[in-house]
Coordinates of C-alpha atoms and ligand atoms in Angstrom, one line a residue:
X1 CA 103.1 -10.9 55.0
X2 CA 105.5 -13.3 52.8
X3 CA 105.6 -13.2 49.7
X4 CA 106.9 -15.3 46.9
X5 CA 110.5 -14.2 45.5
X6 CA 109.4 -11.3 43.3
X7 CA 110.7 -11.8 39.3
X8 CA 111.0 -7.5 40.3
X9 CA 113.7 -8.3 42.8
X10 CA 116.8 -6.6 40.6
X11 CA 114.3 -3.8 40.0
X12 CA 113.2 -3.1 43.2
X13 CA 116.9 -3.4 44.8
X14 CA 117.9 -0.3 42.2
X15 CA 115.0 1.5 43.0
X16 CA 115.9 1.6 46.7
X17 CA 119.6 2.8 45.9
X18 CA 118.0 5.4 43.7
X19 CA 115.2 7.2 46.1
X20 CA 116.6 6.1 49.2
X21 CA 113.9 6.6 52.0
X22 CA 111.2 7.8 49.3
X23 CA 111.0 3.7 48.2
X24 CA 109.2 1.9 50.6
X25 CA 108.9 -2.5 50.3
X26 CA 105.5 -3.6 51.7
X27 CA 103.6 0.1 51.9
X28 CA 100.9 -0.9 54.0
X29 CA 97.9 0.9 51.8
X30 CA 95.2 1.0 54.2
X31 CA 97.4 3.9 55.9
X32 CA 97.2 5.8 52.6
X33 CA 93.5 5.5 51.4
X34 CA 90.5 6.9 53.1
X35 CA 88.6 4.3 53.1
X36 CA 91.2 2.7 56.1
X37 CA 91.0 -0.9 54.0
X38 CA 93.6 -3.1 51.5
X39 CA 97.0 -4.9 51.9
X40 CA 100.8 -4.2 51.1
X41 CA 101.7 -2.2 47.6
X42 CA 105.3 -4.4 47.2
X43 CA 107.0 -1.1 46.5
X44 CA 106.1 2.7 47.1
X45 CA 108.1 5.3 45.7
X46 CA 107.2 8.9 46.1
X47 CA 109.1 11.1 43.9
X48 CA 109.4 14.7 44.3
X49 CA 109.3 16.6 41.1
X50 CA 109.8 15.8 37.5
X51 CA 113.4 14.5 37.0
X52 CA 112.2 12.1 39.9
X53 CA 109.7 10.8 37.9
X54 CA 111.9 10.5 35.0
X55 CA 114.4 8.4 36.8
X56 CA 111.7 6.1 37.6
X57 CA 109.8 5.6 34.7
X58 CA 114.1 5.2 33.3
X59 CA 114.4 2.6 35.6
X60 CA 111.5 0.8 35.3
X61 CA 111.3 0.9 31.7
X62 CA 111.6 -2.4 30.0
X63 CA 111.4 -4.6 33.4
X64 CA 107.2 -4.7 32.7
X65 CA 106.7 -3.9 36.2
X66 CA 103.0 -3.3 36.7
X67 CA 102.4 0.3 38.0
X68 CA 99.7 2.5 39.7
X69 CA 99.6 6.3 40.5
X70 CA 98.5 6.8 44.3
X71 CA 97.0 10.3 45.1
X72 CA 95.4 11.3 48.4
X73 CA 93.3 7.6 48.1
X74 CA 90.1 9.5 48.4
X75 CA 88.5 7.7 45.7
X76 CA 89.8 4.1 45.9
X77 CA 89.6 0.7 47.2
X78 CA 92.8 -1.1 47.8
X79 CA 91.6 -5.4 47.7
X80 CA 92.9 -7.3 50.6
X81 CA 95.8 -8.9 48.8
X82 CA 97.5 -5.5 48.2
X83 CA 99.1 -4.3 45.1
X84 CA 101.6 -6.3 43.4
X85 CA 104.3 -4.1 41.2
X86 CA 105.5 -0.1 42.2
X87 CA 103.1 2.4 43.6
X88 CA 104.1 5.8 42.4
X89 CA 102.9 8.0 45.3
X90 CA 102.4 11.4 43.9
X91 CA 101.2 12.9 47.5
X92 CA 105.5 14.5 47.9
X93 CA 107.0 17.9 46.5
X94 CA 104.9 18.8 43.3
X95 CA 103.6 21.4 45.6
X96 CA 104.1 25.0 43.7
X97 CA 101.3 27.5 44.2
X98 CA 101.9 30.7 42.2
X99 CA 99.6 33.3 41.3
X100 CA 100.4 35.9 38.2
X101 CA 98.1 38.1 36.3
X102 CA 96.6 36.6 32.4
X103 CA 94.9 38.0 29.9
X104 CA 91.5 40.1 30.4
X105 CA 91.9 40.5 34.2
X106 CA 92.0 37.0 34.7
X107 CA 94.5 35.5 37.2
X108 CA 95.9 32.1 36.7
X109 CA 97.4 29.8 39.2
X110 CA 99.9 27.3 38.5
X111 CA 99.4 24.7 40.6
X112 CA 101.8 21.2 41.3
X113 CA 99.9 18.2 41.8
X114 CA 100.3 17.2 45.2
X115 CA 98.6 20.3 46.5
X116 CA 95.6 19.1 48.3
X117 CA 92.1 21.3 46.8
X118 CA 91.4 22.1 49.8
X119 CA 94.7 24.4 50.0
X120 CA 93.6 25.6 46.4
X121 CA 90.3 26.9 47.6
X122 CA 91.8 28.6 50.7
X123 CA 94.3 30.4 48.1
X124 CA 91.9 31.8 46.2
X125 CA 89.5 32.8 48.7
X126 CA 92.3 34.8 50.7
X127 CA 93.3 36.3 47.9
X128 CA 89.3 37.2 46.5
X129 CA 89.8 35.4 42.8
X130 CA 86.8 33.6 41.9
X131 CA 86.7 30.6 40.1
X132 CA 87.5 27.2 42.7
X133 CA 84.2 27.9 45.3
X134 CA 83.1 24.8 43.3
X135 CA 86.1 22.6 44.9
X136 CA 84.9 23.6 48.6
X137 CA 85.2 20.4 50.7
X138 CA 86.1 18.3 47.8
X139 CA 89.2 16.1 49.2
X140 CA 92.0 14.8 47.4
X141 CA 94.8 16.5 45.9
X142 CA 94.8 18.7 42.0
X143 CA 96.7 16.0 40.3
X144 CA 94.2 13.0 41.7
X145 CA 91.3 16.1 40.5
X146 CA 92.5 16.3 37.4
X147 CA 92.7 12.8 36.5
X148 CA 89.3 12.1 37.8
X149 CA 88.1 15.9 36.7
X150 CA 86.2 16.1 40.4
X151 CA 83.9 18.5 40.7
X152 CA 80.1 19.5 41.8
X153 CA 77.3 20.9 39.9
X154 CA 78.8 24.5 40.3
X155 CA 81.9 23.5 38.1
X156 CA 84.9 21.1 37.9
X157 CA 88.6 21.0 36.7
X158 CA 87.4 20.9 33.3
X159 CA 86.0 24.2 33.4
X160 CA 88.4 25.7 35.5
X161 CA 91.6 24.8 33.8
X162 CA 93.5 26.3 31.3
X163 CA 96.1 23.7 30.5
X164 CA 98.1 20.6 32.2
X165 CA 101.6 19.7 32.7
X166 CA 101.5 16.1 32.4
X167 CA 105.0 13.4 32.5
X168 CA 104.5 9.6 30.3
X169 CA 106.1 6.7 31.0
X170 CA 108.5 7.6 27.9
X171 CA 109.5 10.3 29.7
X172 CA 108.1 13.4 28.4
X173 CA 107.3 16.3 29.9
X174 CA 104.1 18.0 27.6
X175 CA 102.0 20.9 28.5
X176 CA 98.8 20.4 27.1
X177 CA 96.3 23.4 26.2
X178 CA 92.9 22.7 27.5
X179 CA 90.9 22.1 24.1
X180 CA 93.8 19.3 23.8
X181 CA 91.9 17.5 26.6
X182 CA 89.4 15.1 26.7
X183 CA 87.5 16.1 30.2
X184 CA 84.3 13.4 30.7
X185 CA 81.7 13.2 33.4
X186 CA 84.3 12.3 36.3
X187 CA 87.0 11.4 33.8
X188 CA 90.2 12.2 31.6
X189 CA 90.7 10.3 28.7
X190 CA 94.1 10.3 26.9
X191 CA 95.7 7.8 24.2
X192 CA 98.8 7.9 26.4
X193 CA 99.2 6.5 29.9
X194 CA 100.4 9.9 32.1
X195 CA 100.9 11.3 35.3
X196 CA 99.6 14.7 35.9
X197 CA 102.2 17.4 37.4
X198 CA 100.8 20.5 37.5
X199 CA 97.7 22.3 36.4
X200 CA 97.0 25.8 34.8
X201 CA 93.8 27.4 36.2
X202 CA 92.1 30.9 35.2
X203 CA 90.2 32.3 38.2
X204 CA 89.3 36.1 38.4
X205 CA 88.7 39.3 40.9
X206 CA 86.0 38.2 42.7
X207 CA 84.3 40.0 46.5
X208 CA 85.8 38.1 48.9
X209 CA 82.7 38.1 51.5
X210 CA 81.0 36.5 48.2
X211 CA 83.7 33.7 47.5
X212 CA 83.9 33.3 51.5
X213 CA 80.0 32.4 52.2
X214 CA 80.0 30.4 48.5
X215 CA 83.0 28.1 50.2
X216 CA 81.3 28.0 53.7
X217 CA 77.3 27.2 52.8
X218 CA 78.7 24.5 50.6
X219 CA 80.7 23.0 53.5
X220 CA 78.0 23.2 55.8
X221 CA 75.9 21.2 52.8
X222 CA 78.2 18.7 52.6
X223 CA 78.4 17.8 56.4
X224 CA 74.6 18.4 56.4
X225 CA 74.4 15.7 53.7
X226 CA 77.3 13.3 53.7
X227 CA 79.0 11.0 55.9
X228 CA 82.3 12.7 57.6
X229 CA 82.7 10.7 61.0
X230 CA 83.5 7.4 59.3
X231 CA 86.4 6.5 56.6
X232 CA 84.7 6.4 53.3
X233 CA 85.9 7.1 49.2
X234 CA 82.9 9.4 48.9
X235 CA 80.2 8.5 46.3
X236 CA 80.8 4.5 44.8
X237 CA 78.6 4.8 42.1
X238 CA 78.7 7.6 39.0
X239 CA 75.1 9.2 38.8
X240 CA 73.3 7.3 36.0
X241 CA 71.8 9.9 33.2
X242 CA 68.2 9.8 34.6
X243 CA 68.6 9.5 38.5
X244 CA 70.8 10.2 41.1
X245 CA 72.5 7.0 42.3
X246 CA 71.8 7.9 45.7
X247 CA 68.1 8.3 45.0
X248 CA 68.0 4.9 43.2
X249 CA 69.9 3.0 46.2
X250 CA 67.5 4.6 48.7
X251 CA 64.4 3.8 46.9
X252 CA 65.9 0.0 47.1
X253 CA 65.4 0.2 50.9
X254 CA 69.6 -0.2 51.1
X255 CA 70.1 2.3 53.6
X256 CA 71.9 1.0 56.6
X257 CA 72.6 -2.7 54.5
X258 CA 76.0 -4.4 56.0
X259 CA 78.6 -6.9 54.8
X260 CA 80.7 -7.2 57.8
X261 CA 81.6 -3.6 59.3
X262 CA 81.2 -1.8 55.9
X263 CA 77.5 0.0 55.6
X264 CA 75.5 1.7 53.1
X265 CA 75.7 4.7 54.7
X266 CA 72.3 6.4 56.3
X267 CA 73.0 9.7 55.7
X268 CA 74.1 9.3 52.1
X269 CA 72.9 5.8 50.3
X270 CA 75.6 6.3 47.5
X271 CA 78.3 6.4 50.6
X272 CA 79.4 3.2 51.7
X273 CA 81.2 3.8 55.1
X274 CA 84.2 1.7 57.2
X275 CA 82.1 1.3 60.7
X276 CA 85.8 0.1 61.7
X277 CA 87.9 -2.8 61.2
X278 CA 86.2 -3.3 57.6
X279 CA 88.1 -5.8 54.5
X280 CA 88.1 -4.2 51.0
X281 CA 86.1 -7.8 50.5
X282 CA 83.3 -6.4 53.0
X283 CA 83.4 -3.4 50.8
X284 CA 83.2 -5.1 47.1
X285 CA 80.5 -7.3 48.5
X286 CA 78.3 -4.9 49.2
X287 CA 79.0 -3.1 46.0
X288 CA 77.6 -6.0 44.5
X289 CA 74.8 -6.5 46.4
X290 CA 74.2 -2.5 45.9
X291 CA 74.1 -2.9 42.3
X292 CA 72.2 -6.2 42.1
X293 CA 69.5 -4.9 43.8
X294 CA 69.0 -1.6 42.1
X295 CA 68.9 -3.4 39.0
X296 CA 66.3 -5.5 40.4
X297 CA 63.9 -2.5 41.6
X298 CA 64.7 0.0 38.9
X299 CA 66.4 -1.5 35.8
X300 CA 69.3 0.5 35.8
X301 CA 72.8 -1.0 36.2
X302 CA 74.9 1.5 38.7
X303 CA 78.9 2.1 37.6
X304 CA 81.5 2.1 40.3
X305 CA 82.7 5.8 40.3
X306 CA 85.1 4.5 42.9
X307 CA 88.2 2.7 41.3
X308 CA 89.2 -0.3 42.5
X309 CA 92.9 -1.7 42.6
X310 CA 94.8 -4.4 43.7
X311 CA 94.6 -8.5 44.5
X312 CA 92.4 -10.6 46.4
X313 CA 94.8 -12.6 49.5
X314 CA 96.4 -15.6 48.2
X315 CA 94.3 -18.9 49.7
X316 CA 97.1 -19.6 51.9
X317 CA 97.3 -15.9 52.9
X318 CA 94.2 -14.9 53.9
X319 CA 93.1 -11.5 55.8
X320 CA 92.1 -12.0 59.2
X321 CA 88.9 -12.8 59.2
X322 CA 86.2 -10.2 60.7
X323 CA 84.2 -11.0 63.4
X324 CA 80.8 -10.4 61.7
X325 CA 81.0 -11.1 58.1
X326 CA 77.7 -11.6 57.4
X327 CA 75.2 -9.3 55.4
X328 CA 72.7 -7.6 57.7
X329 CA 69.7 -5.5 56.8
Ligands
EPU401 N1 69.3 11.1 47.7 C1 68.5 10.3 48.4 N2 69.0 9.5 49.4 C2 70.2 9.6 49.8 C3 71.1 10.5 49.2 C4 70.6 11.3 48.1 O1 67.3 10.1 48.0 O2 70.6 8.9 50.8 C5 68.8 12.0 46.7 C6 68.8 13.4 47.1 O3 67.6 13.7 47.7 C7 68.9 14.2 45.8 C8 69.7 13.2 44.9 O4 69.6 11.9 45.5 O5 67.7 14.4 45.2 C9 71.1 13.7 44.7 O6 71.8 13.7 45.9 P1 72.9 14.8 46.3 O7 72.3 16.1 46.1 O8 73.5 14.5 47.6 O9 74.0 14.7 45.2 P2 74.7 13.5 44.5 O10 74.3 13.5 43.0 O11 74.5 12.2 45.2 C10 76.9 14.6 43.7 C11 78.4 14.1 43.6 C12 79.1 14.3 44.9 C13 79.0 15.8 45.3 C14 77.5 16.2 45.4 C15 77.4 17.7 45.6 C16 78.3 12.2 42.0 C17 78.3 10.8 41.8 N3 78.3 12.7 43.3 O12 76.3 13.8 44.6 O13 80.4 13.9 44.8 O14 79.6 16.0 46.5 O15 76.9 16.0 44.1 O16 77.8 18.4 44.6 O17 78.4 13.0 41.0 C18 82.1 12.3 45.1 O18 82.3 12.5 43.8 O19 82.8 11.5 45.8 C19 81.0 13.1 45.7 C20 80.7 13.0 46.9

């Protein structure tokens, strides 16, 4: 894909002396999301710990390069266009995992963002502390958790944390405490724009055959009840306060309901799944149509719990085209 002359060009050419083969131009995206879908970021860079983040946000200061902080890409939708600016992939290094006795027989774990939850769990379980069975079979990495405060019913970051290690643009490195945190439903609001690094979580002596049947019935749930064979970003919509979304899309007879070769999944109506070969455009269509019609039947407006990024393709740089673009029911 060509692009016009970016007005980052100076930017990006320092950036690529200073990480070497961590910056990468045109990163395709649909490689690094889940959902399989979206065009070129115009630079990646994946830093590996702090002072690598530091030097980047150095170097970019001042240029007003747009950014975005790329995780596992469990959650996300990339548009077909790509991402224009740097990507700051936070999936290298940041991946301490140390255990050490706290206060009151608790244990915390200190835990670099790039570790993936699932390694989290695994931890803990092998170890018999108590505390993360909630995060069974919930993908992503801690710092992409963190920021989005995933969770389940059975508990979330918010409840499990003790503080955060957190870098900003300005370059500070701050630790904050947990009541110095503004956790929401699915959410982390701060004044400051930031970059999680590591996270402080209190867990506790647990029996392991307990922790160990906790972690596998709620696996066993999961593939029972959501889709795992296809590439999807996991539930689109946030639950409203009264209903479940997925209730409310499968009351609106949108099970199975196709823009090109993304679906409204039939095993989980607030799944939209990648049947293959599906544009981010397939997939923001049918968002729409998803929403427009729930509001129709039930008078509730749904809220994207998925976050989307990126452009639409130029007109004279369009996707190739699917072969069945067209909305089925
Ligand atoms: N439902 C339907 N049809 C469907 C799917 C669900 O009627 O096709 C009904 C179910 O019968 C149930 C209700 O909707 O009564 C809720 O469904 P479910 O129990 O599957 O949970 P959920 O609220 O849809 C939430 C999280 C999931 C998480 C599960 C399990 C949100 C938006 N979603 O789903 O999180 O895995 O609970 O704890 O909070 C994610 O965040 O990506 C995610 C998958």
């Amino acid at each position: 894909m060509t692009h016009a002359a970016s007005p980052y060009e100076a930017l990006y050419r320092d950036l690529e002396r200073a990480f070497g083969d961590r910056a990468l131009r045109d990163a395709p995206m649909s490689e690094r999301i889940n959902f399989r879908v979206g065009g070129p970021a115009d630079m990646l860079i994946a830093p590996t710990d702090v002072e690598g983040l530091q030097t980047l946000f150095r170097l970019i200061d001042g240029s007003g390069v747009p950014t975005f902080i790329l995780a596992s890409g469990t959650n996300l939708v990339v548009r077909d266009g790509g991402i224009r600016g740097v990507v700051i992939d936070m999936t290298r290094g940041f991946d301490e995992l140390e255990f050490s006795p706290g206060p009151n027989g608790a244990t915390h774990l200190r835990v670099g963002a790039a570790r993936q939850v699932r390694d989290v769990v695994e931890a803990c379980a092998e170890r018999g502390l108590a505390g993360m069975e909630w995060g069974a079979g919930i993908p992503g990495t801690v710092g992409g958790g963190i920021k989005g405060n995933a969770g389940t019913r059975d508990g979330d970051f918010a409840g499990t944390l003790i503080e955060v290690a957190m870098v900003h643009p300005d370059g500070e490195l701050r630790v904050y405490a947990r009541d110095e945190l503004r956790f929401e439903y699915r959410g982390l609001a701060m004044d400051r724009p930031f970059i999680v690094v590591r996270g402080l979580l209190r867990l506790r002596d647990g029996d392991p055959a307990a922790i160990r049947r906790a972690i596998d019935d709620m696996i066993a749930w999961r593939n029972q009840r959501q889709p795992y064979e296809m590439p999807s970003a996991g539930s689109i919509f946030k639950n409203p306060e009264h209903a479940p979304a997925g209730r409310l899309i499968d009351q609106a007879g949108l099970k199975g309901t196709r823009v090109g070769n993304a679906m409204v999944s039939d095993v989980h109506t607030n799944f939209i799944v990648n049947l293959g070969g599906a544009r981010a455009a397939d997939i923001i269509e049918l968002i729409g149509i998803v929403k427009a019609r729930v509001l129709e039947v039930h008078g509730i407006e749904l809220r994207t719990e998925v976050i989307l990024v990126g452009e639409d393709p130029d007109e004279a740089d369009p996707a190739p085209a699917p072969e069945a673009a067209h909305v089925e029911r």
